[in-house]
Short mmCIF file of C-alpha atoms in Angstrom, two decimals:
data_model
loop_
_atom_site.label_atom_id
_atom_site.label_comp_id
_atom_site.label_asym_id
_atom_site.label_seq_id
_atom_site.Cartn_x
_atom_site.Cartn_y
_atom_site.Cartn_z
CA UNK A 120 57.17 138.03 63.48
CA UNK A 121 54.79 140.63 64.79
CA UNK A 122 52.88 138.44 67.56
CA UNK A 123 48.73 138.92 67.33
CA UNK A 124 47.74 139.59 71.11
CA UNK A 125 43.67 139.78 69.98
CA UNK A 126 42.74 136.43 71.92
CA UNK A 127 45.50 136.85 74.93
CA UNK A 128 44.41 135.63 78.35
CA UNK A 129 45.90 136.25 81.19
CA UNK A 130 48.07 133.00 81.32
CA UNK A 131 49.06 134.11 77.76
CA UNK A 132 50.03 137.51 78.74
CA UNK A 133 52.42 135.91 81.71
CA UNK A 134 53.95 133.28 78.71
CA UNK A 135 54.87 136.33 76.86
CA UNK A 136 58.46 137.49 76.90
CA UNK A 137 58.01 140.62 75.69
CA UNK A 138 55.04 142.01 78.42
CA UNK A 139 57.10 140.51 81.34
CA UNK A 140 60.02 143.04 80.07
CA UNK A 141 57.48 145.85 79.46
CA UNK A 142 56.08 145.58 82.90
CA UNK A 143 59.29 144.79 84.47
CA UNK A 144 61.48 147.71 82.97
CA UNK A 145 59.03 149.53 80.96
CA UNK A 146 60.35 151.44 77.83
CA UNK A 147 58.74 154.87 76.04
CA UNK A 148 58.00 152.62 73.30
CA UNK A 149 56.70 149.60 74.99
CA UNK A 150 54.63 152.10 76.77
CA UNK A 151 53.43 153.63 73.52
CA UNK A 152 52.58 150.14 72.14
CA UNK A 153 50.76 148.74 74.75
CA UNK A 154 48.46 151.76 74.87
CA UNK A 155 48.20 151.79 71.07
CA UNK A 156 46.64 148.06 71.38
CA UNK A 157 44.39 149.12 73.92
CA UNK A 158 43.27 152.18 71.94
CA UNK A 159 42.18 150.17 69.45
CA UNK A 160 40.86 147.16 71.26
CA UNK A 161 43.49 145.04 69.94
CA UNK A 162 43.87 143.21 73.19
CA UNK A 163 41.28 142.48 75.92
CA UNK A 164 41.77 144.39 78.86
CA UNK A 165 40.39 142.54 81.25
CA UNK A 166 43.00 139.57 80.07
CA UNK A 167 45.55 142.62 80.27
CA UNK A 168 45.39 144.07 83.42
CA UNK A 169 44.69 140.55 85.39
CA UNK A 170 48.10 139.63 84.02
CA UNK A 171 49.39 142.37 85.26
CA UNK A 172 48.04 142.18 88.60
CA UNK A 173 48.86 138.59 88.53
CA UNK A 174 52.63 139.83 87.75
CA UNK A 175 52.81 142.28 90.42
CA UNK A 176 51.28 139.37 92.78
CA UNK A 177 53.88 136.72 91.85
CA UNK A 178 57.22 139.26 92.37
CA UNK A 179 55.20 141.09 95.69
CA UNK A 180 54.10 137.87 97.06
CA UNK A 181 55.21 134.81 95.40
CA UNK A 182 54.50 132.60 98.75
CA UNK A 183 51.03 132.97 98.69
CA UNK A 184 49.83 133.10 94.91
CA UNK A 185 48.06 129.44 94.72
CA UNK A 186 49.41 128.55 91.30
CA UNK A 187 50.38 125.67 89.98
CA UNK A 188 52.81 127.35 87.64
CA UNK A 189 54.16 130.03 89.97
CA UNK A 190 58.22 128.76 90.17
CA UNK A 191 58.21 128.32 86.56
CA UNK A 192 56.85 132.11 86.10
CA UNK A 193 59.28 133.80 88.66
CA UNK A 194 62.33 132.23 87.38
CA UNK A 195 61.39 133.56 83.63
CA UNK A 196 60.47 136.92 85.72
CA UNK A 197 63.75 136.42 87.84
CA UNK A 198 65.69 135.93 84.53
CA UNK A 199 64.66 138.83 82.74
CA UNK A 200 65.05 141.13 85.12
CA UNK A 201 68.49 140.06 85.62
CA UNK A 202 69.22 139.80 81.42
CA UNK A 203 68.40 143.37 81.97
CA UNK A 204 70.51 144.29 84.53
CA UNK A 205 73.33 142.44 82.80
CA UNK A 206 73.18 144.19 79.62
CA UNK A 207 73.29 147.54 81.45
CA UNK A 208 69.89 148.41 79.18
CA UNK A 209 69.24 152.20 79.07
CA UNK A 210 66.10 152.59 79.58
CA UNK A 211 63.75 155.29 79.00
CA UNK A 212 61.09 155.59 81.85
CA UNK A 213 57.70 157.63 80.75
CA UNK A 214 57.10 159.61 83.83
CA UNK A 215 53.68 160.84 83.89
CA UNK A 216 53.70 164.37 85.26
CA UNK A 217 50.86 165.36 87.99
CA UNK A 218 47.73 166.24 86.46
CA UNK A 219 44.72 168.24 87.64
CA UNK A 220 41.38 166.78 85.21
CA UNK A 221 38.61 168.74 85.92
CA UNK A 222 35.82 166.21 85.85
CA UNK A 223 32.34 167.20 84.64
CA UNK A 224 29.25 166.19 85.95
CA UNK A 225 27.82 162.82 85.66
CA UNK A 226 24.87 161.23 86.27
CA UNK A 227 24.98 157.78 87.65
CA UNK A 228 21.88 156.18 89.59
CA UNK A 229 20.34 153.78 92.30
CA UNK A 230 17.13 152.15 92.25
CA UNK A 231 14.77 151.25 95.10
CA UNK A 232 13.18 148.57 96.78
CA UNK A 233 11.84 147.28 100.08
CA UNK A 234 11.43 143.86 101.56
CA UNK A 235 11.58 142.25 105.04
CA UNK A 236 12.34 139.11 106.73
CA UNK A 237 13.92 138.55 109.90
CA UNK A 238 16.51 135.61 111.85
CA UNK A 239 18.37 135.13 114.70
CA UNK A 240 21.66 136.14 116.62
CA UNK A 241 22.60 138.08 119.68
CA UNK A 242 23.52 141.47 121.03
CA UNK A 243 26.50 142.73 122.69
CA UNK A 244 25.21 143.95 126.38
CA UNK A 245 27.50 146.62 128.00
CA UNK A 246 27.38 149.21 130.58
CA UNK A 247 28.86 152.21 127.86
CA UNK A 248 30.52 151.31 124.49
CA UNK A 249 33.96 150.09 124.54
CA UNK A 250 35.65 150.05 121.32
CA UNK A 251 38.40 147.53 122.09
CA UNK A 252 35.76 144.95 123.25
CA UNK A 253 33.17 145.89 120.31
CA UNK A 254 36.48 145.05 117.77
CA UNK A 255 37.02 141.64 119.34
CA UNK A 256 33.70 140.96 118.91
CA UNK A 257 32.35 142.05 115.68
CA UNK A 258 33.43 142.26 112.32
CA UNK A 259 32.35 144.49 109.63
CA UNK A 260 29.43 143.29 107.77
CA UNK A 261 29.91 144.37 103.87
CA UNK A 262 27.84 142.15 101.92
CA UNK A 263 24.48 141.35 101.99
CA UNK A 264 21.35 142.57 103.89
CA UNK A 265 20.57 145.59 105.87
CA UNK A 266 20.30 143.93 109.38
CA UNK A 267 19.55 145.27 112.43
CA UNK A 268 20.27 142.86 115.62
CA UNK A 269 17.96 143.45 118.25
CA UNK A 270 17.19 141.63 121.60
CA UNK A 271 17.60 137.97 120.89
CA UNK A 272 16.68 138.66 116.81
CA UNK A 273 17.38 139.54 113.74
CA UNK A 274 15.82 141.83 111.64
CA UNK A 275 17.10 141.38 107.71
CA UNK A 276 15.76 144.14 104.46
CA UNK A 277 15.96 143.28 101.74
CA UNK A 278 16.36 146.00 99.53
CA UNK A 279 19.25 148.59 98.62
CA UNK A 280 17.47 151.30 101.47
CA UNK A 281 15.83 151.00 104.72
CA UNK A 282 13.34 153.20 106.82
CA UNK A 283 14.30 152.22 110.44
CA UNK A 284 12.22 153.96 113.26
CA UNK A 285 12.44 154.10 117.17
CA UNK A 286 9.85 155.51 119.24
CA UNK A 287 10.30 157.12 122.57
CA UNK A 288 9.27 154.19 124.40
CA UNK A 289 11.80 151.79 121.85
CA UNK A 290 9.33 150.39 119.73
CA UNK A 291 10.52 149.29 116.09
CA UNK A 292 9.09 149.51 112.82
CA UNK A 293 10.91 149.13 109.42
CA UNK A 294 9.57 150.35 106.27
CA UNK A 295 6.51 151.47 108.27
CA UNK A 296 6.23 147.87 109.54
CA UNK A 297 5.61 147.42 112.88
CA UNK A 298 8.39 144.77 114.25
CA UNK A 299 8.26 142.75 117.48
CA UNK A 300 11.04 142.60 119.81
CA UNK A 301 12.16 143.05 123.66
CA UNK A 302 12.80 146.65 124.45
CA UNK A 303 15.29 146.40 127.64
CA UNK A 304 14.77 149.50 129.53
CA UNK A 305 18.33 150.71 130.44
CA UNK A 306 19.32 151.39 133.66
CA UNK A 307 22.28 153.53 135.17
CA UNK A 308 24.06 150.31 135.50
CA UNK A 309 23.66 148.25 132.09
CA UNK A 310 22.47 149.16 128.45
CA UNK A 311 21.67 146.62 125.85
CA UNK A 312 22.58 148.00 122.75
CA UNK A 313 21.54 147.13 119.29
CA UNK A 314 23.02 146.93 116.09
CA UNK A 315 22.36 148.80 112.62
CA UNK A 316 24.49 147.12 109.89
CA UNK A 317 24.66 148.44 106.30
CA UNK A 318 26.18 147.00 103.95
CA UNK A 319 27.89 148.05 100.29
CA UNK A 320 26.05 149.29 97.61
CA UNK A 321 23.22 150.14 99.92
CA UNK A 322 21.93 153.44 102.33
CA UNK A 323 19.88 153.45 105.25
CA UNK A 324 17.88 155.68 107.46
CA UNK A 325 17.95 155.71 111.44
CA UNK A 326 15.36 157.44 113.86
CA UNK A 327 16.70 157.11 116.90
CA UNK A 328 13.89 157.02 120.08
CA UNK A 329 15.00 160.52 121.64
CA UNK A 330 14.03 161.84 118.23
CA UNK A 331 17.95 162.15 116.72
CA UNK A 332 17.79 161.51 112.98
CA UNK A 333 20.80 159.43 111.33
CA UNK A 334 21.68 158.64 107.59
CA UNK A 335 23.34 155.86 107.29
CA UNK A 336 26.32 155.34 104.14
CA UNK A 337 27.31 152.35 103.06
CA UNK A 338 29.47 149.93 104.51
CA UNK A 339 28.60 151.62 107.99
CA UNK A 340 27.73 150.08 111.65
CA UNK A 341 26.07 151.89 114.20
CA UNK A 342 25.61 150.52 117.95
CA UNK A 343 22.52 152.59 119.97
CA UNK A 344 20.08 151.93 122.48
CA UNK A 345 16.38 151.31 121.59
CA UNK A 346 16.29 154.00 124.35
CA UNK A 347 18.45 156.42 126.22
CA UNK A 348 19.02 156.40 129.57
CA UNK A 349 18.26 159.60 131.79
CA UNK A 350 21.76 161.25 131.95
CA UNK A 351 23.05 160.76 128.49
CA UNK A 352 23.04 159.83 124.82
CA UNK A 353 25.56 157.70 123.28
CA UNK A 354 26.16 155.72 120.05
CA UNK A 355 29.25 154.26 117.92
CA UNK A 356 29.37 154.46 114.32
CA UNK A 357 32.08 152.84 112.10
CA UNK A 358 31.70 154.12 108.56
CA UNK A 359 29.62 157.27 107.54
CA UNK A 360 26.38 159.05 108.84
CA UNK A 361 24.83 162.59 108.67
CA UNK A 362 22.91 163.31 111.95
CA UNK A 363 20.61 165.92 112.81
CA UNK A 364 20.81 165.33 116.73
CA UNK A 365 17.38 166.41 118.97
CA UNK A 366 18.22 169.09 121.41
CA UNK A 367 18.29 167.64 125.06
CA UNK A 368 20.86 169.97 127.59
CA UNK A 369 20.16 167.44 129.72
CA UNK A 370 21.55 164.75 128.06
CA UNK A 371 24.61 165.59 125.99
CA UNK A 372 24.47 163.72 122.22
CA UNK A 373 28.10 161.54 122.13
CA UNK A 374 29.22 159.64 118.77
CA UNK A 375 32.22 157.65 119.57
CA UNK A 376 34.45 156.20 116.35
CA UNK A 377 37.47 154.36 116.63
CA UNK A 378 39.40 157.58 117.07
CA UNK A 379 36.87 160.20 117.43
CA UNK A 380 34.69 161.46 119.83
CA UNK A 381 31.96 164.61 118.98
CA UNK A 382 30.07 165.81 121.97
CA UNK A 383 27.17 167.76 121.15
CA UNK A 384 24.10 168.96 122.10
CA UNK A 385 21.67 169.90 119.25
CA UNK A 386 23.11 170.32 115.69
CA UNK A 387 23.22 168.92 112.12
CA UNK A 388 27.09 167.15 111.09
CA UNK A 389 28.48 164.51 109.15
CA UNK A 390 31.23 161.97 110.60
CA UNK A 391 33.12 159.89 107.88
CA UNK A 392 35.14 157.46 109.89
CA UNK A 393 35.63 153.91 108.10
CA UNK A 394 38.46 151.86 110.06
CA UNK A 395 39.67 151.38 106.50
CA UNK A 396 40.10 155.25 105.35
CA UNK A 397 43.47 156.71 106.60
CA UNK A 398 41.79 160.40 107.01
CA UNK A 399 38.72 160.47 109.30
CA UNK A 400 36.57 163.47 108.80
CA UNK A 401 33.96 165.53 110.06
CA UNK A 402 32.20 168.61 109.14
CA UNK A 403 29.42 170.61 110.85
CA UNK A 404 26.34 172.07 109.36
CA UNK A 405 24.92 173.76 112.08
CA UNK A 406 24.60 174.46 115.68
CA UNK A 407 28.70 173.34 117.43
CA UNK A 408 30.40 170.27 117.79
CA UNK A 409 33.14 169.21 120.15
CA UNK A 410 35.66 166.81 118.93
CA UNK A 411 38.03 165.26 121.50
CA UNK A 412 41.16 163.18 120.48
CA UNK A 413 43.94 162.01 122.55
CA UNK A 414 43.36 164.19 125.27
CA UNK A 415 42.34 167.59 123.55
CA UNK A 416 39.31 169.41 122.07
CA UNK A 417 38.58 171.02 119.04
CA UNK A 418 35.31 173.29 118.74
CA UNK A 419 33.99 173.88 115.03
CA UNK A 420 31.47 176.12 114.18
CA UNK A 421 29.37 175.68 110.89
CA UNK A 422 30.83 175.27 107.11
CA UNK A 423 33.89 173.69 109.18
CA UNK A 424 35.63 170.82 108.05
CA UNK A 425 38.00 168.50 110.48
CA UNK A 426 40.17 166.20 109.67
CA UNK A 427 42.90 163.55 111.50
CA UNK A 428 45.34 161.74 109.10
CA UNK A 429 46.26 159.30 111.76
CA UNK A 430 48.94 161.81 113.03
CA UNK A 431 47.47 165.21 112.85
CA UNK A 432 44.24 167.25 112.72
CA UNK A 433 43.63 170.46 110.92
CA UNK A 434 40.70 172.27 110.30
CA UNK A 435 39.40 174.17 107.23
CA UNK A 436 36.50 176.50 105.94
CA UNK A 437 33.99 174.75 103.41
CA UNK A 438 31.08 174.18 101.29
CA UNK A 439 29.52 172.22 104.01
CA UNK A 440 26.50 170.49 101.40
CA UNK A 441 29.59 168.97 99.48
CA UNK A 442 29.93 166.50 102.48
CA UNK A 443 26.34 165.96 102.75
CA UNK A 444 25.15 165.48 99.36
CA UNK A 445 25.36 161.67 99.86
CA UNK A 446 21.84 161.55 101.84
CA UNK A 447 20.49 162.42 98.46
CA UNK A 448 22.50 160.20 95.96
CA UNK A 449 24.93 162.84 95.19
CA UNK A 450 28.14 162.76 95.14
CA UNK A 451 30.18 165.93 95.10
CA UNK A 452 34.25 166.11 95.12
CA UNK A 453 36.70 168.73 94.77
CA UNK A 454 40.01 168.88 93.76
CA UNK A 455 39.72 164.91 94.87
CA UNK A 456 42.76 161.77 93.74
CA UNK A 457 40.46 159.46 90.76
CA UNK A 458 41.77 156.82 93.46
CA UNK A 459 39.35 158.17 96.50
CA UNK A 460 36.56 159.15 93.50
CA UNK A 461 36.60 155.23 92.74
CA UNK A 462 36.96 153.80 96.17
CA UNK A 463 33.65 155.84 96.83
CA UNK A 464 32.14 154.50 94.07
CA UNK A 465 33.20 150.81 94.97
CA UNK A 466 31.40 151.20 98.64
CA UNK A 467 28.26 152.92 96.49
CA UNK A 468 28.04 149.49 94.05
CA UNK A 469 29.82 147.50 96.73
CA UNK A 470 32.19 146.10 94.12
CA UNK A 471 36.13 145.72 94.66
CA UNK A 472 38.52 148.00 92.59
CA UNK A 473 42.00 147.06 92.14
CA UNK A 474 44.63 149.58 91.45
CA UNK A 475 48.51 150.08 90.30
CA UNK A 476 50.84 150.22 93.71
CA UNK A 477 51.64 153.78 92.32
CA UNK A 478 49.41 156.78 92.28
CA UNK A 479 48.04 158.45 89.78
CA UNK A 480 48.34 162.08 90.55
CA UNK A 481 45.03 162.99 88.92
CA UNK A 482 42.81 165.08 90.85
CA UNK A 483 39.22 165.68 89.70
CA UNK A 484 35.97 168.07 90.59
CA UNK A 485 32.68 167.35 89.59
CA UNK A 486 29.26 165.88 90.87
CA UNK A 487 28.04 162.39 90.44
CA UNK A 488 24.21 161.15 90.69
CA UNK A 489 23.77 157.85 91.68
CA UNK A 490 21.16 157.14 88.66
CA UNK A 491 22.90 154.83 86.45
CA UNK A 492 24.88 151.58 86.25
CA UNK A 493 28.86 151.61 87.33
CA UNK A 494 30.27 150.47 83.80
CA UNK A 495 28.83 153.64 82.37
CA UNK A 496 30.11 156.07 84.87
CA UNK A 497 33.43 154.51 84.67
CA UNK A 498 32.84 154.69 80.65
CA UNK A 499 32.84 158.64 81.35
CA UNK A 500 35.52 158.96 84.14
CA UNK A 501 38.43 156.97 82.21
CA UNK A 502 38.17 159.45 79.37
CA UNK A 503 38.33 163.05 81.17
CA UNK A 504 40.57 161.27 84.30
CA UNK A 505 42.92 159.02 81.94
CA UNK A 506 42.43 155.29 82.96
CA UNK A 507 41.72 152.20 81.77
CA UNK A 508 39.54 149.71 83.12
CA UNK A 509 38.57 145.89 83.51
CA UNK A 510 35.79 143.71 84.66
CA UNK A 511 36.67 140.13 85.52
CA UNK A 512 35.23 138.25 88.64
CA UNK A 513 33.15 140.88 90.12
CA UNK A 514 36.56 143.48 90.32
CA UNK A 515 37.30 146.13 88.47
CA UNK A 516 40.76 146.52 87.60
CA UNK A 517 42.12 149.96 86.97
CA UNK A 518 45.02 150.75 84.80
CA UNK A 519 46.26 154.55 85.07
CA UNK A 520 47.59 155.77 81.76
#
């Protein structure tokens, strides 16, 4: 009896005999049928690929899925798989070969607005930043509000940007609003620094009071001083920022990451260093940059991109405004995996996107504006990149054809 899957849920999916053999030892032709009922909406999706998420959960980590039902479901899984085994099944894999989709350009978008309101907490105080204390101490803020802590304060926006401003003397103002706090004049011996937190789904910008201009991606920290000392300029950024850094010789510019550090003097670059991304990256606009890892320096010069996978650095010629673009809610990628395109897109929306354990091998180029809502982007990706999609719970659940 051909089985109607219309009004599956998830739990249904899992009761089903036939999708725990079609995930478990996939066929051409269960293949083929499951993507003919998703073609024409004959099943939900969402209900679709949380059972299959679930599934991978329950045989990749069976002790800690919280379900009531979860024995029951890996002996049927258990059971099936060995049935198969058993019965020596041939079966037919559908290998998807590696695909280049050029992607066109789509416009996607970002709207504005400004509050403030402040509360309470309390800095770190340190002589320089150390990285290993700064990691024991804080966590990475990415929900919420833009918040700044400052002195003995907090400073929240509300909003999805923020217009933060030091002058030379320290003095704060947000959004062109003047904000009270104690500027601690640094000495050789002790800085108190504060902290710039920006959440997902939001952007800000950072005047710094020496004059250095910082913008500020999403899901990013940066530690500063409200103001420099005399023989140097230092901050830590975990995340993304473009700076244009004010010319001192005096006092050498130094962003520190949890790898990285780029010593420079006056110059325009972008460092993209998340603790989460395996390749940290940075690419110079203008002026020179000197980036020092484990020991030795690299010097780039304009329109040059580096990069360190975690084991090695290289460094290449190119378009140096496709790294930038960001500042302006534009996204540009070439020759990118969909998987990076979307993770992007998740820290843009600040939404969670789950994919399959194995990649997809498509690669896309294009442009994105940040105009309009995430559904309809994704609407436009999963037909030129090949991928189905879910909403359920505030994830989105991919599912690579």
């Amino acid at each position: 009896m051909k089985i109607d899957y219309t009004n599956y849920n998830d739990i249904d999916f899992l009761d089903d005999d036939f999708f725990i053999e079609s995930m478990i030892s996939p066929t051409r032709e269960s293949e083929l049928f499951w993507t003919e009922l998703i073609d024409r909406k004959k099943i939900d999706i969402n209900e679709f690929i949380s059972a299959n998420m679930l599934l991978k959960s329950i045989r990749q980590n069976r002790h800690e899925l919280a379900w009531e039902r979860k024995e029951q479901l890996w002996k049927r899984i258990d059971t099936t798989r060995n049935s198969l085994k058993n019965k020596r099944k041939k079966v037919v894999r559908l290998y998807k070969y590696l695909s280049v989709a050029a992607c066109s350009a789509i416009v996607i978008g970002l709207s504005l607005t400004f509050l403030f309101k402040k509360d309470h907490s309390s800095p770190e105080n340190n002589h320089e930043i150390d990285y290993t204390q700064f990691q024991l101490g804080h966590q990475q803020q990415t929900q919420g509000e833009i918040r700044i802590v400052t002195g003995d304060r907090q400073v929240e926006i509300d909003g999805e940007d923020a217009e933060i401003k030091y002058d030379s003397a320290g003095s704060l103002t947000v959004n062109n609003e003047a904000v009270d706090q104690e500027v601690s004049h640094t000495s050789a011996t002790e800085l108190s620094y504060n902290q710039l937190h920006v959440p997902y789904g939001k952007q800000a910008s950072l005047t710094l009071a020496d004059g250095t201009s910082l913008w500020v991606n999403a899901g990013t920290t940066v530690i500063y001083p409200a103001v420099f000392p005399d023989h140097k300029r230092e901050i830590y950024v975990d995340g993304e920022i473009y700076a244009e850094v004010k010319r001192d010789e005096n006092r050498p510019f130094l962003v520190k990451t949890d790898k990285l550090e780029i010593y420079v003097l006056g110059t325009s670059f972008n460092v993209s260093a998340y603790k989460e991304d395996t390749h940290k990256k940075v690419v110079l606009v203008k002026g020179s940059v000197d980036i020092r890892l484990n020991g030795e320096n690299t010097r780039l010069s304009p329109n040059q991109l580096y990069t360190y996978n975690g084991q090695v650095s290289s460094v290449e010629t190119v378009d140096a405004e496709m790294y930038i673009s960001w500042r302006d809610g534009i996204y540009i990628f070439k020759d990118e995996s969909i998987e990076t395109i979307l993770l992007q897109l998740a820290r843009y929306y600040n939404v969670t996107m789950i994919f399959p354990p194995q990649p997809s091998g498509t690669l896309c180029s294009g442009k994105l504006e940040l105009k309009e809502d995430l559904p309809h982007l994704l609407n436009h990706l999963s037909q030129i990149a090949s991928f189905n999609f879910g909403i359920k719970d505030n994830e989105y659940r991919i599912l690579f054809k």
